[in-house]
Tab-separated table of N, CA and C in Angstrom:
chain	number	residue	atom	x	y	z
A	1	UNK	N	45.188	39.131	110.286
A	1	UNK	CA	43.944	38.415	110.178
A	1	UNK	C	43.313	38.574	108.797
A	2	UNK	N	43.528	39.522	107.787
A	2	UNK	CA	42.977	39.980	106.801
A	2	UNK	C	43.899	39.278	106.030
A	3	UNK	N	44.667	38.656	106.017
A	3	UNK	CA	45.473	38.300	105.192
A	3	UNK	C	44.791	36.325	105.520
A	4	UNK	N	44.278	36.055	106.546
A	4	UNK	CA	44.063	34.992	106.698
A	4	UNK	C	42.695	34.233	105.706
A	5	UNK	N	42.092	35.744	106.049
A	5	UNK	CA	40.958	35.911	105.588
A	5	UNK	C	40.558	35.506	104.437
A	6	UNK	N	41.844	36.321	103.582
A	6	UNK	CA	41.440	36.065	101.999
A	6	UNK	C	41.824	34.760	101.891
A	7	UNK	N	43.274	33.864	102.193
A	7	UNK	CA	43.266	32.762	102.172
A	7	UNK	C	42.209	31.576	102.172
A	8	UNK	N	41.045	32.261	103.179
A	8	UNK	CA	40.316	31.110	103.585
A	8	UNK	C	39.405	31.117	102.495
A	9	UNK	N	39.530	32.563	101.849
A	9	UNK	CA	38.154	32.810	100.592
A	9	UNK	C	38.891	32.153	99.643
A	10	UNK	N	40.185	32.137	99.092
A	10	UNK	CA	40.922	31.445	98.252
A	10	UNK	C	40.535	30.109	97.940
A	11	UNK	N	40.312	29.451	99.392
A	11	UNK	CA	40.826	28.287	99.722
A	11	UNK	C	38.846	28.018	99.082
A	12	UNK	N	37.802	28.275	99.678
A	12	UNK	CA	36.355	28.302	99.346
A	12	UNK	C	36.316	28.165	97.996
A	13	UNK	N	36.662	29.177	96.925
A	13	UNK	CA	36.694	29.766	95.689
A	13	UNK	C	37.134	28.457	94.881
A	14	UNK	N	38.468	28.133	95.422
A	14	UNK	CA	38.859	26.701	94.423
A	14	UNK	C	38.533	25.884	95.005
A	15	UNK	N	37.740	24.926	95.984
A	15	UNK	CA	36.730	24.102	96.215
A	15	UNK	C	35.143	24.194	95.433
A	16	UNK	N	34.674	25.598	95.526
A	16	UNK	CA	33.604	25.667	94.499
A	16	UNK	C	33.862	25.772	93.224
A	17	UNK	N	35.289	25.832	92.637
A	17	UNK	CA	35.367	26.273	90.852
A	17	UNK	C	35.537	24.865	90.897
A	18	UNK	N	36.377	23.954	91.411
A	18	UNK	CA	36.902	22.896	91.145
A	18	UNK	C	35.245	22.124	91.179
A	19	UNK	N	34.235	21.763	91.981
A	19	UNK	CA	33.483	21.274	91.752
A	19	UNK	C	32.670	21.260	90.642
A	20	UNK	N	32.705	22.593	90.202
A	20	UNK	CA	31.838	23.072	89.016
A	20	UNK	C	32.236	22.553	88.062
A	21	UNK	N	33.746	22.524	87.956
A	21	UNK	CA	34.460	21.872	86.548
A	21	UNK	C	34.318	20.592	86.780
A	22	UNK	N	34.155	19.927	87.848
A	22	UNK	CA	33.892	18.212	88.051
A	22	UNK	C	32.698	17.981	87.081
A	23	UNK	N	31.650	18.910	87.797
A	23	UNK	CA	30.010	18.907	87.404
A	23	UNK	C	30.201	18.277	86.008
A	24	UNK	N	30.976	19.870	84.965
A	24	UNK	CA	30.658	19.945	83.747
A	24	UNK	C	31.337	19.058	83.016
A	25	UNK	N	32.136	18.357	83.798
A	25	UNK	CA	33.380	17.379	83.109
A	25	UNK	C	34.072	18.139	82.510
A	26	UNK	N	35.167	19.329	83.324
A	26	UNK	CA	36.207	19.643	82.380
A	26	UNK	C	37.190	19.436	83.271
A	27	UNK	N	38.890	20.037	83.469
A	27	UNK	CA	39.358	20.263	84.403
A	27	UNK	C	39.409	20.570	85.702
A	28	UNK	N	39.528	19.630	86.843
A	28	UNK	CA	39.095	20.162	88.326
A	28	UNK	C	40.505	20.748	88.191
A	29	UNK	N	40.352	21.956	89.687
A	29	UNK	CA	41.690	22.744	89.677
A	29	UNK	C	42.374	21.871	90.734
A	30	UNK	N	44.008	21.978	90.341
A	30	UNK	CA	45.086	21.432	90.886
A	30	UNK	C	45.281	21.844	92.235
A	31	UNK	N	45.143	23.338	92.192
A	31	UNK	CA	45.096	23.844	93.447
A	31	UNK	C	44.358	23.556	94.713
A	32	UNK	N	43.325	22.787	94.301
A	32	UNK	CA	42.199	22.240	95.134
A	32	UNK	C	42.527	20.734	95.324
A	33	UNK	N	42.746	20.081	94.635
A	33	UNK	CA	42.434	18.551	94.615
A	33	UNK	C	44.364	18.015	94.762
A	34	UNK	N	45.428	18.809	94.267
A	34	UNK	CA	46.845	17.861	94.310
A	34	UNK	C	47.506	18.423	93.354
A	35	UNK	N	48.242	18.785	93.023
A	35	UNK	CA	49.057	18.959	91.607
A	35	UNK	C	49.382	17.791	91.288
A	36	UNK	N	50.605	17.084	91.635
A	36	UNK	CA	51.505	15.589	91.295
A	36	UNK	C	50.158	14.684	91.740
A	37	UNK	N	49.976	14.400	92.986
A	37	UNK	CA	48.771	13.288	93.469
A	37	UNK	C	47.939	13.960	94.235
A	38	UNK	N	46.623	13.578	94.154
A	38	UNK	CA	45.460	13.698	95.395
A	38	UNK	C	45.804	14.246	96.893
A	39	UNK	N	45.646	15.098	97.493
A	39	UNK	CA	45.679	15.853	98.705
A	39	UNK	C	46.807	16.061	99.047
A	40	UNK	N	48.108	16.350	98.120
A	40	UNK	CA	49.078	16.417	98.553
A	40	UNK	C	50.167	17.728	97.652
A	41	UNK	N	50.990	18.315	98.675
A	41	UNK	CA	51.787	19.561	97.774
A	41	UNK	C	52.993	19.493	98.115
A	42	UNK	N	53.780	20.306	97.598
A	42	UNK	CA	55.183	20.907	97.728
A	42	UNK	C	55.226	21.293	99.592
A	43	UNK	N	53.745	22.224	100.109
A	43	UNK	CA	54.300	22.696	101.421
A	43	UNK	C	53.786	21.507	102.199
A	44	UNK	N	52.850	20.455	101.594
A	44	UNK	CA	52.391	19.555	102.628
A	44	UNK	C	52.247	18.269	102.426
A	45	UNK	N	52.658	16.886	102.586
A	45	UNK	CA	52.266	15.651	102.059
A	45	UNK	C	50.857	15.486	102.289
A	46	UNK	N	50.227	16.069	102.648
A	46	UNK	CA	48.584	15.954	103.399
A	46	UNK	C	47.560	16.414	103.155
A	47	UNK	N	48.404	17.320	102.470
A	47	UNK	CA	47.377	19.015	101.983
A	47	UNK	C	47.439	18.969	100.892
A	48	UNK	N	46.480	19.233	99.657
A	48	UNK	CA	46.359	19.844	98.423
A	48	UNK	C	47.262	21.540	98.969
A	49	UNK	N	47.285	22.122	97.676
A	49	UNK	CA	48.268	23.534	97.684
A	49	UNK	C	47.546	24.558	98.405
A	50	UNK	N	45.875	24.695	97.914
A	50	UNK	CA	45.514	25.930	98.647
A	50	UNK	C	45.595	25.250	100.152
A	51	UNK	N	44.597	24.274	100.755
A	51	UNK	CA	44.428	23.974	102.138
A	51	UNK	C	45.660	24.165	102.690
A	52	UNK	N	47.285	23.682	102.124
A	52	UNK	CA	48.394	23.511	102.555
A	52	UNK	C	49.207	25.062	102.798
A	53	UNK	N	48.501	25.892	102.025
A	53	UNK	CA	49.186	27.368	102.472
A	53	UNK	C	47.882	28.059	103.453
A	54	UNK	N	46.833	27.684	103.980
A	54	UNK	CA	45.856	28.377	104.694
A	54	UNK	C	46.315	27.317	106.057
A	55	UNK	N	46.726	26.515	105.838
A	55	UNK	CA	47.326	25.971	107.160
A	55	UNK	C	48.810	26.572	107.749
A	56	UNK	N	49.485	26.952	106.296
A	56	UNK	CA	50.838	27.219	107.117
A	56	UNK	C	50.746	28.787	107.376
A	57	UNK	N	49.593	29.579	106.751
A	57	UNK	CA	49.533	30.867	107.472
A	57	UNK	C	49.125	31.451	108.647
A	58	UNK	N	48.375	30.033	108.904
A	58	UNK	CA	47.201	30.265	109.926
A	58	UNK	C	48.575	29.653	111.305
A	59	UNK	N	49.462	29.780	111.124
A	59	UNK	CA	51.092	29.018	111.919
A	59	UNK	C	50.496	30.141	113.081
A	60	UNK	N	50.884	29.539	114.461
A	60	UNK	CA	51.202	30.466	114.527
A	60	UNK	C	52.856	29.837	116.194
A	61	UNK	N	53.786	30.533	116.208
A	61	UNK	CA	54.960	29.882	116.128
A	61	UNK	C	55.623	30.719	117.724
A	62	UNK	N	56.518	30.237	118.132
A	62	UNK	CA	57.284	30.883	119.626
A	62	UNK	C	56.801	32.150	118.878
A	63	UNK	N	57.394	33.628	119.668
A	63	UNK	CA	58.117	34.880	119.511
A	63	UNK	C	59.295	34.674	120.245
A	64	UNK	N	60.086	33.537	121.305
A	64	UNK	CA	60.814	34.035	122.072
A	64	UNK	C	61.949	34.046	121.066
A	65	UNK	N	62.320	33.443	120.107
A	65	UNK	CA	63.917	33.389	119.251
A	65	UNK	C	63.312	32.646	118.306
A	66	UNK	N	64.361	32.555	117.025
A	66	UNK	CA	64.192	32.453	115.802
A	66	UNK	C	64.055	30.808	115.853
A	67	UNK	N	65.818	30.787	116.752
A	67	UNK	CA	65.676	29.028	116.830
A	67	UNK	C	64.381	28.356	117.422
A	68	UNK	N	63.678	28.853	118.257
A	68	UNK	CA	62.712	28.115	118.749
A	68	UNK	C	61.664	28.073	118.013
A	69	UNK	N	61.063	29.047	116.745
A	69	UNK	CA	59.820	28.957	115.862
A	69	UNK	C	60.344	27.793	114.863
A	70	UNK	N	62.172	27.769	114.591
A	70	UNK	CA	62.192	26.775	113.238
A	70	UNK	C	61.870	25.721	114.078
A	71	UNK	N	62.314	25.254	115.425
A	71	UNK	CA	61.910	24.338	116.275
A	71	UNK	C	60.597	23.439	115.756
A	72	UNK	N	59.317	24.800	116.054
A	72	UNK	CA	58.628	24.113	116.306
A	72	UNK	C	57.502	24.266	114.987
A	73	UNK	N	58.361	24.427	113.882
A	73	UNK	CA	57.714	24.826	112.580
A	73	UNK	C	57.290	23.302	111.305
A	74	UNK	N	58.461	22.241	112.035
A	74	UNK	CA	57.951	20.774	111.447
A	74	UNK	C	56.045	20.367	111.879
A	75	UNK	N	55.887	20.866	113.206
A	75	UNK	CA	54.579	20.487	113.754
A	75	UNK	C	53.984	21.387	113.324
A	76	UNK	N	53.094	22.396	112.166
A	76	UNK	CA	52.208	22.944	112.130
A	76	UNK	C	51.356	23.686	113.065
A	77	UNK	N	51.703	24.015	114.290
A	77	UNK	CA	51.148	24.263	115.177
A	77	UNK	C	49.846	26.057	114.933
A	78	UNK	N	48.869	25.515	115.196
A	78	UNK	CA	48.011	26.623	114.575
A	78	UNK	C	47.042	27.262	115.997
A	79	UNK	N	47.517	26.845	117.327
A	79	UNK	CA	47.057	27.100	118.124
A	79	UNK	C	47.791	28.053	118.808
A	80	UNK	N	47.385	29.631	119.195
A	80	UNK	CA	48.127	30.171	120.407
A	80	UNK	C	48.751	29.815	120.675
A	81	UNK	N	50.038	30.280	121.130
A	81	UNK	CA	51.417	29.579	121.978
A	81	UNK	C	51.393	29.933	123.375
């Protein structure tokens, strides 16, 4: 959970730096807004990079076997199993 935690402060941190740099007109951060395009990353077509790794940590996946978490690891599933 502490590990989720900081993610989510991560995820806060470059939403408020990135605005600030909007404000002042300099660089918004990539990490916030897209690297290549707008809301989208390497772990997510959907997600900017931070939102897209606070979603895939927040996974949470079977325990019964390995095959069944890669199973069900295309769907993001972030709810109790």
């Amino acid at each position: 959970m502490a590990g989720i935690a900081l993610v989510k402060q991560a995820v806060k941190l470059g939403e408020t730096s990135s605005a600030a740099a909007t404000t002042h007109q300099t660089v918004a951060f990539a990490s916030h807004l897209g690297a290549s395009r707008p809301g989208s990353s390497k772990l997510d077509d959907k997600e900017a990079p931070l939102p897209a790794m606070l979603t895939a940590v927040s996974g949470m996946l079977s325990g019964e076997s390995m095959d069944a978490a890669r199973g069900e690891m295309p769907a993001k599933p972030v709810a109790p199993a």
